[in-house]
mmCIF file of C-alpha atoms in Angstrom:
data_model
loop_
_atom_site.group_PDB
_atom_site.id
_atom_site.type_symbol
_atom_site.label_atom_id
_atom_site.label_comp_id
_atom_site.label_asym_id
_atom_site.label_seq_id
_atom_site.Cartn_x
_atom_site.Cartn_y
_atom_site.Cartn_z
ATOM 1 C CA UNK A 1341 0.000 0.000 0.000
ATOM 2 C CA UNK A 1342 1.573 3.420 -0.737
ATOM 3 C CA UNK A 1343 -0.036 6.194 1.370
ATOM 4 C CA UNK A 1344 0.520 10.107 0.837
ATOM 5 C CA UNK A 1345 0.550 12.640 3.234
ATOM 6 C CA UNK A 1346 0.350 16.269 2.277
ATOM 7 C CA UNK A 1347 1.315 18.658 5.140
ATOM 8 C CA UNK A 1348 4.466 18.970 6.893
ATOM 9 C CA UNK A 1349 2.957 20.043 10.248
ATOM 10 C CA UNK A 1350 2.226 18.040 13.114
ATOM 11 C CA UNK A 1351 -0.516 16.339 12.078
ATOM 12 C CA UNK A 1352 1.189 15.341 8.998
ATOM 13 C CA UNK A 1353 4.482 14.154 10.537
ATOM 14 C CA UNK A 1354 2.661 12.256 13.097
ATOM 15 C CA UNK A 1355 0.185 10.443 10.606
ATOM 16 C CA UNK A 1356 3.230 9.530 8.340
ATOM 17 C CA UNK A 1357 5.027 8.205 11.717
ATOM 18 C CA UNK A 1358 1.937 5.873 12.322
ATOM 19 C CA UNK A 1359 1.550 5.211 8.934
ATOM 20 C CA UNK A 1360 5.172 3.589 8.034
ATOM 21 C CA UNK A 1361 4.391 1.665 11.518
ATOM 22 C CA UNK A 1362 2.125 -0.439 9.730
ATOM 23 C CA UNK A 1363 3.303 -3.611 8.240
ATOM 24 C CA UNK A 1364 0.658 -3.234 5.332
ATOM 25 C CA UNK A 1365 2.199 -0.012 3.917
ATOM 26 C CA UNK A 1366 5.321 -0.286 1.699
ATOM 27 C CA UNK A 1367 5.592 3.285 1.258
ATOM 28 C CA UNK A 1368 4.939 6.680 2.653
ATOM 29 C CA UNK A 1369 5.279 10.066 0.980
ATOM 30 C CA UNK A 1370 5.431 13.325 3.003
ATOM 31 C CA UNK A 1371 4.609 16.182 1.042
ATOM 32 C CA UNK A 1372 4.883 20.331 1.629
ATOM 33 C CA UNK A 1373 4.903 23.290 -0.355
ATOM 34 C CA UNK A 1374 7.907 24.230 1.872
ATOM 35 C CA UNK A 1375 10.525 22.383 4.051
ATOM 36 C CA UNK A 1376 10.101 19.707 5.854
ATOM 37 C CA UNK A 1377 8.727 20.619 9.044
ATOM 38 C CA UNK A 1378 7.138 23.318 7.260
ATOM 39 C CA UNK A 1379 8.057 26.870 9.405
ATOM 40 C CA UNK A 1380 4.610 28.174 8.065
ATOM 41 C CA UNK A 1381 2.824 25.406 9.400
ATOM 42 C CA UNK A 1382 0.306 26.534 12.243
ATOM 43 C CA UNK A 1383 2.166 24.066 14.504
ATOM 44 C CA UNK A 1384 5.504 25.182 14.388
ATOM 45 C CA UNK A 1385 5.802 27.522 17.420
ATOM 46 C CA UNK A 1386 8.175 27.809 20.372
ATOM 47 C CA UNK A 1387 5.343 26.380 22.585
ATOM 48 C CA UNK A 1388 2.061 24.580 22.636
ATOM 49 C CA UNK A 1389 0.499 23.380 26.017
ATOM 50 C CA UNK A 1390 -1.018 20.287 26.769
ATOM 51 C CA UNK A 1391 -3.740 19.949 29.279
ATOM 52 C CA UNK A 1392 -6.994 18.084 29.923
ATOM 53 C CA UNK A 1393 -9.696 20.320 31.231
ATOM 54 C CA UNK A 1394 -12.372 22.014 29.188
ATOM 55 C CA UNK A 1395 -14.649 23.810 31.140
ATOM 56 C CA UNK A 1396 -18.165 22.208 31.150
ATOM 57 C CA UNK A 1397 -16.957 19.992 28.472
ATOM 58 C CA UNK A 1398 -15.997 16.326 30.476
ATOM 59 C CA UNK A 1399 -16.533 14.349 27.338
ATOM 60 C CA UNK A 1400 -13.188 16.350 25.909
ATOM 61 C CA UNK A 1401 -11.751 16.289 29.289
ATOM 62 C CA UNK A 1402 -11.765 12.675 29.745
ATOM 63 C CA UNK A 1403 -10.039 12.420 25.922
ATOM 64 C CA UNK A 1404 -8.026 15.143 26.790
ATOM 65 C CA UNK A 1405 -6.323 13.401 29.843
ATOM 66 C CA UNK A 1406 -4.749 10.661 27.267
ATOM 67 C CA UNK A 1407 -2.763 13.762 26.144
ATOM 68 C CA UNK A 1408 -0.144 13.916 28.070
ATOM 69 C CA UNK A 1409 0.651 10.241 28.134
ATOM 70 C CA UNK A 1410 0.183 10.482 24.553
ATOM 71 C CA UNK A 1411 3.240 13.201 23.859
ATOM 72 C CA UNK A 1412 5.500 11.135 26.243
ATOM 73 C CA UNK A 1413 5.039 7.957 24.273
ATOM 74 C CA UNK A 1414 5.802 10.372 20.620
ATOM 75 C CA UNK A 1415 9.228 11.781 22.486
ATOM 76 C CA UNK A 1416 10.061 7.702 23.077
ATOM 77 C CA UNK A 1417 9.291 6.819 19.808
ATOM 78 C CA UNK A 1418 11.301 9.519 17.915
ATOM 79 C CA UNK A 1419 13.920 9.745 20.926
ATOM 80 C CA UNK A 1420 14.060 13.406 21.449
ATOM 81 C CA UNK A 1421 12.818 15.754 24.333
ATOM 82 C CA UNK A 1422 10.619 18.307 24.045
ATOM 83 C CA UNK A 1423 7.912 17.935 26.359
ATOM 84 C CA UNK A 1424 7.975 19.612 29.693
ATOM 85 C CA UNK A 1425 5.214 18.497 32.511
ATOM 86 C CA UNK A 1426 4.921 22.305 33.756
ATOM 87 C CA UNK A 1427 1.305 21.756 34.493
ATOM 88 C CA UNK A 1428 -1.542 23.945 34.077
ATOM 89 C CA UNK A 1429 -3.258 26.518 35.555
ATOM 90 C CA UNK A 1430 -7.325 27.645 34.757
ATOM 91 C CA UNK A 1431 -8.975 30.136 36.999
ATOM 92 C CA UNK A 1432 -12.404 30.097 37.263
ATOM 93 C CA UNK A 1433 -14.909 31.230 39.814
ATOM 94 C CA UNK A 1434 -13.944 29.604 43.067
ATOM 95 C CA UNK A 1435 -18.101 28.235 42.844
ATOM 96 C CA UNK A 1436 -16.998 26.117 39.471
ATOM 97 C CA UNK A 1437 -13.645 24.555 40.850
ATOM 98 C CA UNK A 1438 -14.682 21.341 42.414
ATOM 99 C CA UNK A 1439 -17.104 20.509 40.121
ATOM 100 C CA UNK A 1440 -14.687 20.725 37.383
ATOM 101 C CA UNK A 1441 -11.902 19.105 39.880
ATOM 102 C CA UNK A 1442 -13.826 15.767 39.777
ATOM 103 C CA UNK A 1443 -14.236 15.311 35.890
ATOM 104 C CA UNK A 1444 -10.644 15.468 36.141
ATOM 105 C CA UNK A 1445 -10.074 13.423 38.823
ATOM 106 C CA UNK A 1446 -12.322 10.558 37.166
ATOM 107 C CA UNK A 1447 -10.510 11.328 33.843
ATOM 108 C CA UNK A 1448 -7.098 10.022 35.951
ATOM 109 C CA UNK A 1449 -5.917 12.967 35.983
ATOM 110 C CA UNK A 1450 -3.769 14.728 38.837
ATOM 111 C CA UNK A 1451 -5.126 17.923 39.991
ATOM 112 C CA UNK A 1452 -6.157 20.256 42.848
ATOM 113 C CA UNK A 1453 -7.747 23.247 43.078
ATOM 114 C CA UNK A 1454 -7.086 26.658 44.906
ATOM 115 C CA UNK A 1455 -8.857 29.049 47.027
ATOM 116 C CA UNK A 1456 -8.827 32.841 46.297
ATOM 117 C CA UNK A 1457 -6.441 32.888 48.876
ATOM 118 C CA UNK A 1458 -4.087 30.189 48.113
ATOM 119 C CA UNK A 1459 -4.190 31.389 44.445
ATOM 120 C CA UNK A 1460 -3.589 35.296 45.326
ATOM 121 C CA UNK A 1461 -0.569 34.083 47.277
ATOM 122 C CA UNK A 1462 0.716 31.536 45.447
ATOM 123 C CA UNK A 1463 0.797 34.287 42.235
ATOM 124 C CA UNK A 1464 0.867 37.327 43.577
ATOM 125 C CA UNK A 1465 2.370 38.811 40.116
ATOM 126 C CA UNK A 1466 -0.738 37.554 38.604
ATOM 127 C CA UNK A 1467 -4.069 40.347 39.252
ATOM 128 C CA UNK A 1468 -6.787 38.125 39.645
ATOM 129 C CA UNK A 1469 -10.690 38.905 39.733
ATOM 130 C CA UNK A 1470 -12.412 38.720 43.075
ATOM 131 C CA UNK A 1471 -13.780 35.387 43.833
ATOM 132 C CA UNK A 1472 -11.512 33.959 41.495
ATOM 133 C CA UNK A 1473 -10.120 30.505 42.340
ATOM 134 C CA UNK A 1474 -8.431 27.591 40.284
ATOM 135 C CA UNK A 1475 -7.963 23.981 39.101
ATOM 136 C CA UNK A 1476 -4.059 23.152 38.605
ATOM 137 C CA UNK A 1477 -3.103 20.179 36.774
ATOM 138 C CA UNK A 1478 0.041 18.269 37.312
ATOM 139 C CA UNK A 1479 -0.400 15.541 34.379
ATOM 140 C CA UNK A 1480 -0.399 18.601 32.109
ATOM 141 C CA UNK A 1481 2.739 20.353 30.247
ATOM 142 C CA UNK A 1482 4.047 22.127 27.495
ATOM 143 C CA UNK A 1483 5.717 21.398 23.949
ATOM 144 C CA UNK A 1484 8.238 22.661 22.264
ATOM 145 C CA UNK A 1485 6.537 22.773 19.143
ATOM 146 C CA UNK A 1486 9.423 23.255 16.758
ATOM 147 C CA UNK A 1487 11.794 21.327 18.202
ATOM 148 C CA UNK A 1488 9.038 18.667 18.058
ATOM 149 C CA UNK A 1489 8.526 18.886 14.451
ATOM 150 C CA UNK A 1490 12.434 18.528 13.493
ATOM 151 C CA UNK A 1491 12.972 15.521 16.060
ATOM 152 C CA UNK A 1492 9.707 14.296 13.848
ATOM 153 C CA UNK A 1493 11.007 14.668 10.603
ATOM 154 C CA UNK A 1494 14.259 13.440 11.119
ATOM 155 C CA UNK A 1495 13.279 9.893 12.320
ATOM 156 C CA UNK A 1496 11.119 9.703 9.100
ATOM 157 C CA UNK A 1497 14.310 10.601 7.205
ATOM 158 C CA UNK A 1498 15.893 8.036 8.261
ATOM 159 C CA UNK A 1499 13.016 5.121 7.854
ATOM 160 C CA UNK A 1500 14.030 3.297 4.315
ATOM 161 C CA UNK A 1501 10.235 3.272 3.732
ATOM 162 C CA UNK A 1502 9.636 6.819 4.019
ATOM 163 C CA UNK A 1503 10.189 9.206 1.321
ATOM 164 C CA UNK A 1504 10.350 12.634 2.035
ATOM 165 C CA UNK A 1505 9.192 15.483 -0.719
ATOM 166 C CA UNK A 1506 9.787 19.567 0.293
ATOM 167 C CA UNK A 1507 8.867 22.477 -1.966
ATOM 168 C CA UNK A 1508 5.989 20.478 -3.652
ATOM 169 C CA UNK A 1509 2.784 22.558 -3.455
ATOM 170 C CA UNK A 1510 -0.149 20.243 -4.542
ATOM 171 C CA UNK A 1511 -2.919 21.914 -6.033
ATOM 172 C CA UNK A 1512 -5.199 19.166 -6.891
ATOM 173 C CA UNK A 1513 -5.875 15.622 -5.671
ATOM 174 C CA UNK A 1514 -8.779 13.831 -7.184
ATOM 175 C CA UNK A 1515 -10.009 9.949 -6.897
ATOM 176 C CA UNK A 1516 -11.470 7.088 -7.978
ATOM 177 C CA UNK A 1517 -12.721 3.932 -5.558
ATOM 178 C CA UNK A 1518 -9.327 2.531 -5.815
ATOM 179 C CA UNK A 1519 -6.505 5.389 -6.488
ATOM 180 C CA UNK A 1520 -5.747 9.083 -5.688
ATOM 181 C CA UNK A 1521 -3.942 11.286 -7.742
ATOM 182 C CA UNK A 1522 -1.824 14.601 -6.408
ATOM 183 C CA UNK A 1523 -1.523 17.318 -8.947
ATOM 184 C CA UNK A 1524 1.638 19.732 -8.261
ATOM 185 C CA UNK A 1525 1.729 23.181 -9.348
ATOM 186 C CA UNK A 1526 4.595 22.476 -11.707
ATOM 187 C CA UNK A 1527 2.414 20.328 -13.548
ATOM 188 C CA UNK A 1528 3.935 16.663 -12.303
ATOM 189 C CA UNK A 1529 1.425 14.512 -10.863
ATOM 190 C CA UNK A 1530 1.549 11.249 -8.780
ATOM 191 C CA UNK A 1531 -0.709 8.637 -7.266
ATOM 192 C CA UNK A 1532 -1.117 6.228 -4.268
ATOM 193 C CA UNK A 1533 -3.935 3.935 -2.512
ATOM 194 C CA UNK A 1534 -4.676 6.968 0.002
ATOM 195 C CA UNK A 1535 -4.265 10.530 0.710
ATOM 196 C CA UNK A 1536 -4.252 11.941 3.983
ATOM 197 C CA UNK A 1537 -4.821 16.126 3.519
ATOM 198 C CA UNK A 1538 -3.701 17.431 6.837
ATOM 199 C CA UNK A 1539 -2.464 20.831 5.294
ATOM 200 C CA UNK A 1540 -3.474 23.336 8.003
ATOM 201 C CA UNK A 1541 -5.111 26.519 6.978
ATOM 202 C CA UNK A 1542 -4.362 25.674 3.379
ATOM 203 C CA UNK A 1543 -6.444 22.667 3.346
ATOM 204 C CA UNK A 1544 -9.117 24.984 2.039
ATOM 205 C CA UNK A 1545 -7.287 24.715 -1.123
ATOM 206 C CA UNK A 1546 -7.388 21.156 -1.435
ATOM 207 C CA UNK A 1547 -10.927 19.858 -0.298
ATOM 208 C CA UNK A 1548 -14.316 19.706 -2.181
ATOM 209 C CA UNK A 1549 -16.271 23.013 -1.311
ATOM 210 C CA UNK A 1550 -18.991 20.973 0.786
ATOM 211 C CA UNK A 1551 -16.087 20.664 3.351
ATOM 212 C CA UNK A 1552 -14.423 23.825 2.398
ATOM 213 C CA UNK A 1553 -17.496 26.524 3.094
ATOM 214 C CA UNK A 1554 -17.680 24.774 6.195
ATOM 215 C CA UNK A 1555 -14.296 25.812 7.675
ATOM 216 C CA UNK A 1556 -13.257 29.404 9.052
ATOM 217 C CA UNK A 1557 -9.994 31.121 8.658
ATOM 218 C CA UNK A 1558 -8.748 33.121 11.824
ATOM 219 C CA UNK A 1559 -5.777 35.161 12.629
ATOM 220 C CA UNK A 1560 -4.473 34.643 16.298
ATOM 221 C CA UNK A 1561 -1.804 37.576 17.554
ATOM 222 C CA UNK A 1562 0.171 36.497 19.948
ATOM 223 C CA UNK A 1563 2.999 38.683 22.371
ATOM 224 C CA UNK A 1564 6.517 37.227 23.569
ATOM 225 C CA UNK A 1565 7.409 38.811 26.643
ATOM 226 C CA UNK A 1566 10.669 39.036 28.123
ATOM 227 C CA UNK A 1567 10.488 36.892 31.287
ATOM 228 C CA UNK A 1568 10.881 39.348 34.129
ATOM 229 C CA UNK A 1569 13.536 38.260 37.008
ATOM 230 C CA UNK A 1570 10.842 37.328 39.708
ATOM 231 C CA UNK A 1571 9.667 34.523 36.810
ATOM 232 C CA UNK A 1572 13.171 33.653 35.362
ATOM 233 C CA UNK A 1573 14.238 32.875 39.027
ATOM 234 C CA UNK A 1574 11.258 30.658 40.017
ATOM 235 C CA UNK A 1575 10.781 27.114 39.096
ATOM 236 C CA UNK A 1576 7.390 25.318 38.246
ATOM 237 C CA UNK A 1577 5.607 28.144 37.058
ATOM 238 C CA UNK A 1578 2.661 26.520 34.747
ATOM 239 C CA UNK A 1579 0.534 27.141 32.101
ATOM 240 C CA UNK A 1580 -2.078 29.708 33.353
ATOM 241 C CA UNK A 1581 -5.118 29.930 31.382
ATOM 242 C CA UNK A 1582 -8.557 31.508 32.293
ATOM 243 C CA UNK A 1583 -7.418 35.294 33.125
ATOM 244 C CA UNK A 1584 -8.740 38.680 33.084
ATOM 245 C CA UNK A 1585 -12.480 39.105 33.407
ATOM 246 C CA UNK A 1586 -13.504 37.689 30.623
ATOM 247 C CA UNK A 1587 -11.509 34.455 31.192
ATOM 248 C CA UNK A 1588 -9.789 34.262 27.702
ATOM 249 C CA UNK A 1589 -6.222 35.413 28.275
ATOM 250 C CA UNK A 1590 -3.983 32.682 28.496
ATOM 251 C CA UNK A 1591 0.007 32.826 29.804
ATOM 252 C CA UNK A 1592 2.611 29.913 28.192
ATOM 253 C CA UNK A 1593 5.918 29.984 30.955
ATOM 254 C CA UNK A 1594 9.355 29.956 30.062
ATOM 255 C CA UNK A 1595 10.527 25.886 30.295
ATOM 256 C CA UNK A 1596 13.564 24.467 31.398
ATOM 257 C CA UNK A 1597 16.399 24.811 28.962
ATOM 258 C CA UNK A 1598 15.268 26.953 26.732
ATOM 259 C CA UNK A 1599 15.364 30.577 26.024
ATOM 260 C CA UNK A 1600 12.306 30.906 24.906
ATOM 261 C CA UNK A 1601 9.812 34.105 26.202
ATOM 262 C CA UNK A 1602 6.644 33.695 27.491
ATOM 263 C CA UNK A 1603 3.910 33.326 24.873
ATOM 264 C CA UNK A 1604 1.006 35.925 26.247
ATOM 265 C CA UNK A 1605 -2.389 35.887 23.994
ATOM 266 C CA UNK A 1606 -6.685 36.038 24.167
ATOM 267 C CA UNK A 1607 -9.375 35.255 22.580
ATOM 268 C CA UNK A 1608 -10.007 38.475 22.287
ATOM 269 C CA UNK A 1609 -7.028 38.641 19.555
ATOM 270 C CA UNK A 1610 -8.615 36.076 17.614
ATOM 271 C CA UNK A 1611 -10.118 37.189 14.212
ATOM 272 C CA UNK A 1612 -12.161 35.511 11.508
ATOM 273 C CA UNK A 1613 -10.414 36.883 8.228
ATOM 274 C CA UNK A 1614 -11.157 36.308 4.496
ATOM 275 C CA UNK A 1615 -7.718 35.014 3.624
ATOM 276 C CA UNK A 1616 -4.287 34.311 4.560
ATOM 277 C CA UNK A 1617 -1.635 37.268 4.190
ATOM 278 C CA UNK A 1618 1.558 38.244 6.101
ATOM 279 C CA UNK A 1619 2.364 36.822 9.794
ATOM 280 C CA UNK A 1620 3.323 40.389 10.943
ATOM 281 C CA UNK A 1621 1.177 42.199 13.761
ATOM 282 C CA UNK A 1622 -1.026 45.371 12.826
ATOM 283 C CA UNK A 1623 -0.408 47.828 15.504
ATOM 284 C CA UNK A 1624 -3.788 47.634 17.005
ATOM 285 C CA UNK A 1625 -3.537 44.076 17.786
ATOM 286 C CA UNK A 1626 -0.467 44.455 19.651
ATOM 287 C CA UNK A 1627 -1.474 47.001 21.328
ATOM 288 C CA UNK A 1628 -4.721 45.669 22.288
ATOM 289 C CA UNK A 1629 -3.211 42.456 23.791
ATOM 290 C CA UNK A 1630 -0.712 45.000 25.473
ATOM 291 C CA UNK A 1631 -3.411 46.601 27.368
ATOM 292 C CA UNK A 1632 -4.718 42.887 28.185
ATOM 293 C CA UNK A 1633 -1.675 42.224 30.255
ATOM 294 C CA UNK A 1634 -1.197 45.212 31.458
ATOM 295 C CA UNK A 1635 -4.457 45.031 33.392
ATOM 296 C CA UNK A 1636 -3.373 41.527 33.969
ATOM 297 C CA UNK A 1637 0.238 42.037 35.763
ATOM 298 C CA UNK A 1638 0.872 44.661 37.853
ATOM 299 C CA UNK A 1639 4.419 45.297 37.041
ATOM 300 C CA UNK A 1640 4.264 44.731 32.920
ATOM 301 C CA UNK A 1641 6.748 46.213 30.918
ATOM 302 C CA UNK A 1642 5.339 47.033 27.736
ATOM 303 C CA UNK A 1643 9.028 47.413 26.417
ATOM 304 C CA UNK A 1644 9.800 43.507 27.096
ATOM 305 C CA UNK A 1645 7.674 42.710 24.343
ATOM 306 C CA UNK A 1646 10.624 41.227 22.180
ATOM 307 C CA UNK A 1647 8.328 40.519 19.167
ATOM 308 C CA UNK A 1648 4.918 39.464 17.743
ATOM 309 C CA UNK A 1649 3.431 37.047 15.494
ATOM 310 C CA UNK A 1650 0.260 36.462 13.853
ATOM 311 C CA UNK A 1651 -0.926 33.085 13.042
ATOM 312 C CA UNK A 1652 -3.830 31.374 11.244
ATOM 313 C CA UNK A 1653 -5.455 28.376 11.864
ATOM 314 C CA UNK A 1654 -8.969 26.936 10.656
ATOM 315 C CA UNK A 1655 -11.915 25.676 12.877
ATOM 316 C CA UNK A 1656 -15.111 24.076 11.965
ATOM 317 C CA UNK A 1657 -17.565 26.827 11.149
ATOM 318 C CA UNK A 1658 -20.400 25.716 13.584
ATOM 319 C CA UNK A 1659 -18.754 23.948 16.373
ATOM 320 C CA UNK A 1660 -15.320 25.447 15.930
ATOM 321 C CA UNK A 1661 -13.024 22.680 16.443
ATOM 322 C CA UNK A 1662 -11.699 20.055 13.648
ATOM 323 C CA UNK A 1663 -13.283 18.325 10.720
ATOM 324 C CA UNK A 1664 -12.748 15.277 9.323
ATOM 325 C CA UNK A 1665 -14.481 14.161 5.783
ATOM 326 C CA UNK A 1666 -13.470 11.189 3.575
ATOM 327 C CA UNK A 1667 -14.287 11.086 0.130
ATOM 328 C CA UNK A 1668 -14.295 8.607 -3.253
ATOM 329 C CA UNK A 1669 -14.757 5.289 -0.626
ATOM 330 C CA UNK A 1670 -12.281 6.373 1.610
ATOM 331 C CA UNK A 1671 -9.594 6.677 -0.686
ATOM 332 C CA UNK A 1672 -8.649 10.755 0.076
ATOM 333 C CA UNK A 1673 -8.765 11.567 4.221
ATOM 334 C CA UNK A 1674 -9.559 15.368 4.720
ATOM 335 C CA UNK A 1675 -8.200 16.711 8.061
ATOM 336 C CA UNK A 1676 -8.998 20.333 7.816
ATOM 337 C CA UNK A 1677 -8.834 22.071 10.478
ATOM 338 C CA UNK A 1678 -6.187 22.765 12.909
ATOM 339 C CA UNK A 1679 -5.317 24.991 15.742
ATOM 340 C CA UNK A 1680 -4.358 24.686 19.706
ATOM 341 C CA UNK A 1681 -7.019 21.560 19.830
ATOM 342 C CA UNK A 1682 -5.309 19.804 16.804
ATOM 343 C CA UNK A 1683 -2.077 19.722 18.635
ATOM 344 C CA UNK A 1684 -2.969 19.060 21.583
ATOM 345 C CA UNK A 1685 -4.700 15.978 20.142
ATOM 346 C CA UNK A 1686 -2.139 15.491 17.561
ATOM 347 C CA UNK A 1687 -0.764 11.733 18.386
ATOM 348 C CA UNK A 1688 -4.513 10.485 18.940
ATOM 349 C CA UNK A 1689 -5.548 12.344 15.703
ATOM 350 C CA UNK A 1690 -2.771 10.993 13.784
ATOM 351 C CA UNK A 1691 -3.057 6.851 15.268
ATOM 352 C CA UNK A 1692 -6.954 7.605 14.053
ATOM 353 C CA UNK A 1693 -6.201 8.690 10.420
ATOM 354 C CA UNK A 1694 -3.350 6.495 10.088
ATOM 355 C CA UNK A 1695 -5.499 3.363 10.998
ATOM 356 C CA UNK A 1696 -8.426 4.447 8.630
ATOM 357 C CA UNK A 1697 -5.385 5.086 6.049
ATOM 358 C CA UNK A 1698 -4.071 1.371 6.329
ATOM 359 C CA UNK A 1699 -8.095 -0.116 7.058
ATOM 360 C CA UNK A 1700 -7.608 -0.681 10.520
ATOM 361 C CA UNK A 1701 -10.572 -0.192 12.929
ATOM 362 C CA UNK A 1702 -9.875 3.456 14.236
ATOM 363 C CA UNK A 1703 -8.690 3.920 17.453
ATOM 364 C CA UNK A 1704 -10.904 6.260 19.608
ATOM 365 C CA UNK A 1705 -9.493 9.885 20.309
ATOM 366 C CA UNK A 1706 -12.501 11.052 21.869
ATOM 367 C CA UNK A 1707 -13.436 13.934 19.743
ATOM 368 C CA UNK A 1708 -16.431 13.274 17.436
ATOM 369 C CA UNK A 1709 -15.842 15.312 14.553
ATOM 370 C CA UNK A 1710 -12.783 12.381 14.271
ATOM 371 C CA UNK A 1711 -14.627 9.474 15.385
ATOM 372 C CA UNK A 1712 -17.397 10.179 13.379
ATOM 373 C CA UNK A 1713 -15.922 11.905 9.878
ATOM 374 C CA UNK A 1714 -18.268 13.601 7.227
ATOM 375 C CA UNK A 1715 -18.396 11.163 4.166
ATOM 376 C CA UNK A 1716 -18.166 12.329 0.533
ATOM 377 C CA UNK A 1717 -19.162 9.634 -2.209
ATOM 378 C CA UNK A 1718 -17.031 11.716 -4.021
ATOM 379 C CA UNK A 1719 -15.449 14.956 -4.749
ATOM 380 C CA UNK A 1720 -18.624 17.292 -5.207
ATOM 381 C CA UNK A 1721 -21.062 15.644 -3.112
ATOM 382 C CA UNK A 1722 -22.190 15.256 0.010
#
């Protein structure tokens, strides 16, 4: 069986890792209009965290909680290290904590929670609504997304089975019940048994437009902040999530060995746009998430802002997570969508397309818009 997979982010490096894993495929192809890891690929940042707990969600929390198992086994497998367990932080009215401490807790995962108190002086760097308390996850932690990807990409360079193809742009893939064929934009073509399209927010490009009016672009801006001296000289500062009053700002720590900033973003700097353009911040956006944290930490130097960098990522127009659609019998996989879910998800997403790739009963990952894929007869209808 020769299986194709088109995107060089971490969906598609992880699906090509469980794909040549499979005794039933002789050959893999990794595809990307770029290098391999693509640097434009929505995944490749200095940090992504991993954590289980979606607020009045515990169907996603209890899938969630495989995460962080899930990213230890990928560092094994492609012996590198690049996940930290920092943990994770949410605040949350101090009313909401123990209920959401016990979805956790029978999800297996490690967690407490703290009181107003306990939270106020446990971060007292961090202003925090009144009435605010907290959940804080130990089984949670945080990537480093890029050095991920290349640790990724170089044990498929070296599998014999595995080949390998940057600066190939496909513009077209079409099917039949039994074959897929890529289209490049210099013209060449090839084929396999299956395609796997896990091309981030270019993945609108690729699909039929019953999948593709579905999905959203947005732009994300996102700050990296000097790490002051009070946070550079502490040790297991987590992932805090949940801040200001609108409970949308989100903090990503400095790790261990690295000199990485902290990552400092909102929803609130999350835009639907029309189409994909530069990466580089208007203005307005940085100066809105500026304000953000400035409300957020008393002390915040707006001058240790040491850059800032848009992003885009697409969600599911209604229920603004992932979609997954298979068309002509299962012969082209459509994974388009992507964003801070995807990766989070990433090595359950990939074992699940992988295993449909090869015909294997999918594993489970817990989110439905996986387990339960749109299907296409076809390319062009539903």
């Amino acid at each position: 069986m020769r299986i194709t997979v088109v995107g060089g982010g971490v969906i598609g490096l992880l699906t090509a890792i469980e794909c040549v894993r499979a005794a039933a495929v002789d050959r893999v192809d990794l595809v990307d209009a770029g290098p391999i890891p693509s640097p434009s690929a929505t995944s490749n940042d200095r940090l992504r965290v991993v954590r289980a707990l979606h607020r009045g969600e515990p169907a996603l929390t209890h899938a969630a909680a495989q995460a962080h198992a899930a990213w230890m086994d990928v560092e094994d497998r492609v012996e590198s290290r690049f996940y930290h367990p920092a943990g994770a932080l949410t605040a949350m009215p101090v009313q909401d904590a123990a209920a959401e401490l016990a979805v956790l807790t029978a999800a297996g995962a490690k967690a407490w929670t703290l009181s107003p108190d306990e939270l106020a002086g446990r971060y007292p760097r961090i202003r925090f609504p009144d009435g605010t308390g907290a959940v804080q996850e130990a089984t949670a932690g945080v990537v480093l997304a890029d050095h991920a990807l290349v640790a990724m990409a170089r044990w498929l360079s070296h599998q014999p089975r595995v080949r390998l193809r940057p600066h190939r742009r496909a513009v077209e893939i079409s099917q039949n019940d039994r074959v897929a064929t890529i289209r490049y934009a210099d013209g060449e073509s090839h084929t396999a048994d299956r395609v796997v399209v896990a091309a981030g927010p270019w993945s609108r490009e690729l699909v039929p437009s019953a999948i593709a009016s579905d999905l959203t672009l947005y732009r994300q801006t996102v700050l990296s902040y000097r790490a002051p001296a009070w946070l550079r000289d502490s040790t297991g500062m987590p992932a805090v999530l949940g801040l200001g009053p609108a409970r949308d700002a989100w903090l990503m720590p400095t790790v261990p060995q690295s000199d990485a900033p902290l990552r400092l973003s909102a929803a609130s700097a999350c835009r639907p746009v029309d189409e994909m353009t530069d990466r580089v911040t208007p203005d307005q956006w940085r100066a809105h998430l500026v304000e953000v944290f400035s409300q957020l930490f008393p002390d915040f130097d707006p001058a240790a802002v040491v850059d800032s960098t848009d992003g885009f990522y697409l969600a599911e127009r209604t229920r603004g997570g992932p979609l997954l659609a298979t068309y002509g019998a299962g012969t082209v996989l459509a994974y388009a969508a992507c964003g801070g879910m995807s990766f989070k998800f990433a090595p359950q997403i990939a074992r699940a397309l992988a295993d449909r790739a090869v015909g294997a009963p999918p594993r489970p990952t817990g989110l439905d818009s996986v387990d339960r894929p749109r299907q296409l007869a076809a390319v062009g209808e539903e």
